[in-house]
CSV table of C-alpha atoms in Angstrom, one decimal:
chain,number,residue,atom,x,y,z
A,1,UNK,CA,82.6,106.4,108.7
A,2,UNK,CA,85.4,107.6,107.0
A,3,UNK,CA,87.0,106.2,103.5
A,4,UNK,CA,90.8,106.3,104.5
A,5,UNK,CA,92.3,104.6,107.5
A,6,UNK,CA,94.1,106.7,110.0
A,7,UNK,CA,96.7,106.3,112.4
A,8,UNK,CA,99.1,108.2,114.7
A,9,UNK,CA,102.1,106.0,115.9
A,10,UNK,CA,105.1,107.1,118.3
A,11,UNK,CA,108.5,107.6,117.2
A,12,UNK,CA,109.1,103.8,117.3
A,13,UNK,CA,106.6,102.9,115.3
A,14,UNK,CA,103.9,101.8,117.7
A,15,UNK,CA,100.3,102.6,116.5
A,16,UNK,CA,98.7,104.6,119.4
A,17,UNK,CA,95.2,105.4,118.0
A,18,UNK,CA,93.9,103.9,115.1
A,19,UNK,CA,90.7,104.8,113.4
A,20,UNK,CA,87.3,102.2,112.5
A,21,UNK,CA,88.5,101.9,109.0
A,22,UNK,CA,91.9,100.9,109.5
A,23,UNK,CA,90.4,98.4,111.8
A,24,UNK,CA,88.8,97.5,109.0
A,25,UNK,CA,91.2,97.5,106.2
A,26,UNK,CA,93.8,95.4,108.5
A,27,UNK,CA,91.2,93.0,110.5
A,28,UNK,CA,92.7,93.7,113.6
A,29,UNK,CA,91.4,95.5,116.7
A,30,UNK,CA,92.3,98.9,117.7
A,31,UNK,CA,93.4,96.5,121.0
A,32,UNK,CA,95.6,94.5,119.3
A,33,UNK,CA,97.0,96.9,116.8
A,34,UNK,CA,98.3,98.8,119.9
A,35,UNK,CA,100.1,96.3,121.1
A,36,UNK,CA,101.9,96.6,117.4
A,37,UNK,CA,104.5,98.5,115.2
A,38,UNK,CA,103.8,99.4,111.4
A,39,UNK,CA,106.7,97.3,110.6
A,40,UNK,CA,104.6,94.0,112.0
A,41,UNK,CA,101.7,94.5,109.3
A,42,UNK,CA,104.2,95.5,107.2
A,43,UNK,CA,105.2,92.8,104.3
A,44,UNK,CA,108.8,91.9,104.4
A,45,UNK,CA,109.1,93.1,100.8
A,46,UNK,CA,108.4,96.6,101.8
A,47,UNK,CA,109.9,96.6,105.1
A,48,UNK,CA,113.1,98.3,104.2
A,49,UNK,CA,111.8,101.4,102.1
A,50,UNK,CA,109.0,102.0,104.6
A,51,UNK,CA,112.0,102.6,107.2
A,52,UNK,CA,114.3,104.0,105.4
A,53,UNK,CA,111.3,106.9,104.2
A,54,UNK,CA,110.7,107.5,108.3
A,55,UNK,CA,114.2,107.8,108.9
A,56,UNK,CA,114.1,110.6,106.2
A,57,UNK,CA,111.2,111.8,107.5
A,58,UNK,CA,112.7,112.0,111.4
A,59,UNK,CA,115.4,113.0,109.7
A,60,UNK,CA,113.9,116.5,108.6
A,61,UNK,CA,115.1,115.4,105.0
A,62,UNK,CA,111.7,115.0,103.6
A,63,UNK,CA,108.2,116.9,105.0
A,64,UNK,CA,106.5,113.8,104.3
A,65,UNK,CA,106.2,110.8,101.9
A,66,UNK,CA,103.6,108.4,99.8
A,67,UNK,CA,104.3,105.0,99.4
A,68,UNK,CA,102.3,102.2,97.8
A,69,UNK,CA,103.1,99.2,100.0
A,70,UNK,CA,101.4,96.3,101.3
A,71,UNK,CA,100.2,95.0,104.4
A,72,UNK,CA,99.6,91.8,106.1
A,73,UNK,CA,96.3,91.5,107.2
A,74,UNK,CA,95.1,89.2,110.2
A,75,UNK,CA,93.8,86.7,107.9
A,76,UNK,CA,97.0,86.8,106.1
A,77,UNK,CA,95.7,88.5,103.0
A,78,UNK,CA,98.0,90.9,101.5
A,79,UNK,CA,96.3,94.1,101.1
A,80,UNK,CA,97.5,97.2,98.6
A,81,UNK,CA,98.1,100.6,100.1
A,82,UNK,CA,98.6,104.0,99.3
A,83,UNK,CA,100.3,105.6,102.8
A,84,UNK,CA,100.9,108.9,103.3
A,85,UNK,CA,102.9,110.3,106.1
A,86,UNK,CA,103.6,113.2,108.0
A,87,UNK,CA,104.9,114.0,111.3
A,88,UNK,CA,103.1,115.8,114.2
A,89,UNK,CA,105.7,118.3,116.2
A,90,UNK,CA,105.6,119.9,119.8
A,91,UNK,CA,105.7,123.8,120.1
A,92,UNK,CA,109.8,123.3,120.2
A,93,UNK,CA,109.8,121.8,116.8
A,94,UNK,CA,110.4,118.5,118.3
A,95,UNK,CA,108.3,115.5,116.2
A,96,UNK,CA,105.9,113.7,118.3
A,97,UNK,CA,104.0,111.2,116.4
A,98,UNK,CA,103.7,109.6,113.0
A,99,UNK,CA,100.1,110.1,111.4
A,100,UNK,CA,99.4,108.0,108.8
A,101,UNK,CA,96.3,108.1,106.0
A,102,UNK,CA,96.2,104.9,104.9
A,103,UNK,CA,93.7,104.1,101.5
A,104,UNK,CA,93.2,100.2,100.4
A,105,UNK,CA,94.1,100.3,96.9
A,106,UNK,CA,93.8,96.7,96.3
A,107,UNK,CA,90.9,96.8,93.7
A,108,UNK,CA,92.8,99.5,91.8
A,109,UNK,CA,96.1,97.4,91.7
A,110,UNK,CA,93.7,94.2,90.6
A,111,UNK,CA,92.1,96.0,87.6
A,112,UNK,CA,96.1,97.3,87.0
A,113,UNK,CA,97.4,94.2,86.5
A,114,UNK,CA,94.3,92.4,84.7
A,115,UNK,CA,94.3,95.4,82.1
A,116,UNK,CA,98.4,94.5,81.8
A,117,UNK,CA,97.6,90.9,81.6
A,118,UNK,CA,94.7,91.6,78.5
A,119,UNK,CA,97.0,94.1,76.9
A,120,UNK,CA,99.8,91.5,77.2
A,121,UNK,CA,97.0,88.0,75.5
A,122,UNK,CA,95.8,90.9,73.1
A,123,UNK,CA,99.4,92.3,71.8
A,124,UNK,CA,100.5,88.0,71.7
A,125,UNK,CA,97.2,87.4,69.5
A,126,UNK,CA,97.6,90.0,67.3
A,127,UNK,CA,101.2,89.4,66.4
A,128,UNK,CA,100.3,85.8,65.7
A,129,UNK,CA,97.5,86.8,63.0
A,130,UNK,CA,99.7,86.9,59.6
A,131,UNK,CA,97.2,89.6,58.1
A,132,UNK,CA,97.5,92.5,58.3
A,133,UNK,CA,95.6,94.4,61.6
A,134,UNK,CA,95.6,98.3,61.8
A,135,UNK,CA,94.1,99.8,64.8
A,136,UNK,CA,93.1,103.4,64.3
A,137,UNK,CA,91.8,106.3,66.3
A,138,UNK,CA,88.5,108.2,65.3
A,139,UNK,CA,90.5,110.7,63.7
A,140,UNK,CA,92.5,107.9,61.6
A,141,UNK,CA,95.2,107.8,63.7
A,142,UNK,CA,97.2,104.6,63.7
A,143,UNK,CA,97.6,103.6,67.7
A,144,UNK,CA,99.1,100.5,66.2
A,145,UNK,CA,99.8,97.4,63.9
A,146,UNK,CA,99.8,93.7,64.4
A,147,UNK,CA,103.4,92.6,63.5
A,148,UNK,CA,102.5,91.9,60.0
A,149,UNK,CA,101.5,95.7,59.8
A,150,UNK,CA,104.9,96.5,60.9
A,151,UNK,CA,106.8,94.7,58.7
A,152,UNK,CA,104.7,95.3,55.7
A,153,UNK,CA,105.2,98.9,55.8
A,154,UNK,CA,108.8,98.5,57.3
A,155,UNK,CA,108.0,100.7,59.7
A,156,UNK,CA,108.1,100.6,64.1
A,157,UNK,CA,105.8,101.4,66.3
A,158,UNK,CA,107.8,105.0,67.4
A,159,UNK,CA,108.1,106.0,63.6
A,160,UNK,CA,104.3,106.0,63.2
A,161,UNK,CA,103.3,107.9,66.6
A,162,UNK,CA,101.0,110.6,65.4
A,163,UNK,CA,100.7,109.5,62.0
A,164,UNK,CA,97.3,108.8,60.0
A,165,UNK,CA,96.7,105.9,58.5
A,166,UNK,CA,96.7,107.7,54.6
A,167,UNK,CA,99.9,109.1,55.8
A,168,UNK,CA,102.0,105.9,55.9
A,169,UNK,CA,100.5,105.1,52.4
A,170,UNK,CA,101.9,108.8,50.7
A,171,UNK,CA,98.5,110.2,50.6
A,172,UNK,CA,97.9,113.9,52.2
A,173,UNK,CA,94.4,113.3,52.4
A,174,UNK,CA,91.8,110.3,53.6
A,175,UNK,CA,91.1,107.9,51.1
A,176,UNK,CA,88.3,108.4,48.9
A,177,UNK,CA,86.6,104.7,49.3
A,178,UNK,CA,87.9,104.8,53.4
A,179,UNK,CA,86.5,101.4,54.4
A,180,UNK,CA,87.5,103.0,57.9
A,181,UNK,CA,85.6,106.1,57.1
A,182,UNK,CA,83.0,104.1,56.0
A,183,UNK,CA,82.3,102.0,58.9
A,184,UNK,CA,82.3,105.2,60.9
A,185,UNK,CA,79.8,107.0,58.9
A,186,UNK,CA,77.5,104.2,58.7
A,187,UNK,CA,77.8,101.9,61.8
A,188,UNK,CA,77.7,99.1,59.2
A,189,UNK,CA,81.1,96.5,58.9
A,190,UNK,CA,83.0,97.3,55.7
């Protein structure tokens, strides 16, 4: 029961053995997969850099290559992929076969782009707020401001990387009544 789908295709393309997983991963039998190319699971979006990396590969311009891609499952689902691929030579030097490990990444790329997609509503709602918003490391570092932050201190987000909050306002040390410090230290809104 492995995690990672294998397969070993011929020089065209053509799976020739195919492990359970990638049976799995794909929804298609080890039957009708051999009956197949990895360019006809492939999704048309990623056709062209999927060939053009096994030409290299063939080639002898490349020992082998990673490439998130996407396949087209039986049911039509598009699934995310991390494939890796390295050739399999005879005694002469002459390549063989294709081998393939193949790992679904599709949960990975979903959290991905619902993180972007939070980061993108949060970044909005901030900017829209007219006070003032600081958002600070534990050790007081400023990771950013809202856009009223910005402006207030006329300052941009690369001037104040790796910069403490009491550093922006001339002090060289925290702030005695730190509401910051405060909340830390007690656990208790300031």
């Amino acid at each position: 029961n492995s995690l990672i789908g294998l397969t070993i295709c011929d020089l065209t393309g053509r799976f020739i053995c195919v492990n359970d997983r990638f049976c799995q991963i794909s929804g298609y039998t080890k039957e009708e997969l051999q009956k197949m190319t990895y360019l006809d699971i492939t999704y048309e979006e990623d056709k062209e850099l999927n060939k053009e990396m096994s030409q290299k590969l063939l080639e002898g311009e490349i020992p082998s290559y990673t490439l998130i891609k996407r396949y087209v499952c039986k049911d039509s689902s598009l699934l995310w992929i991390n494939l890796k691929v390295s050739l399999i030579y005879d005694g002469t030097g002459k390549p063989l076969f294709f081998v393939g490990n193949i790992d679904d990444i599709s949960k990975q790329i979903k959290n991905e782009t619902q993180l972007e997609e939070t980061n993108t509503l949060l970044f909005y709602t901030l900017n829209a707020i007219p006070d003032i918003i600081t958002i600070l490391g534990k050790d007081f570092d400023v990771i950013r401001y809202n856009k009223a932050g910005y402006d207030f201190l006329n300052v941009t987000e690369e001037s104040i990387k790796n910069k403490k909050c009491y550093e922006l306002f001339g002090n060289g040390k925290l702030c005695e009544k730190c509401p910051t410090k405060l909340a830390y230290k007690t656990k208790e809104k300031s």
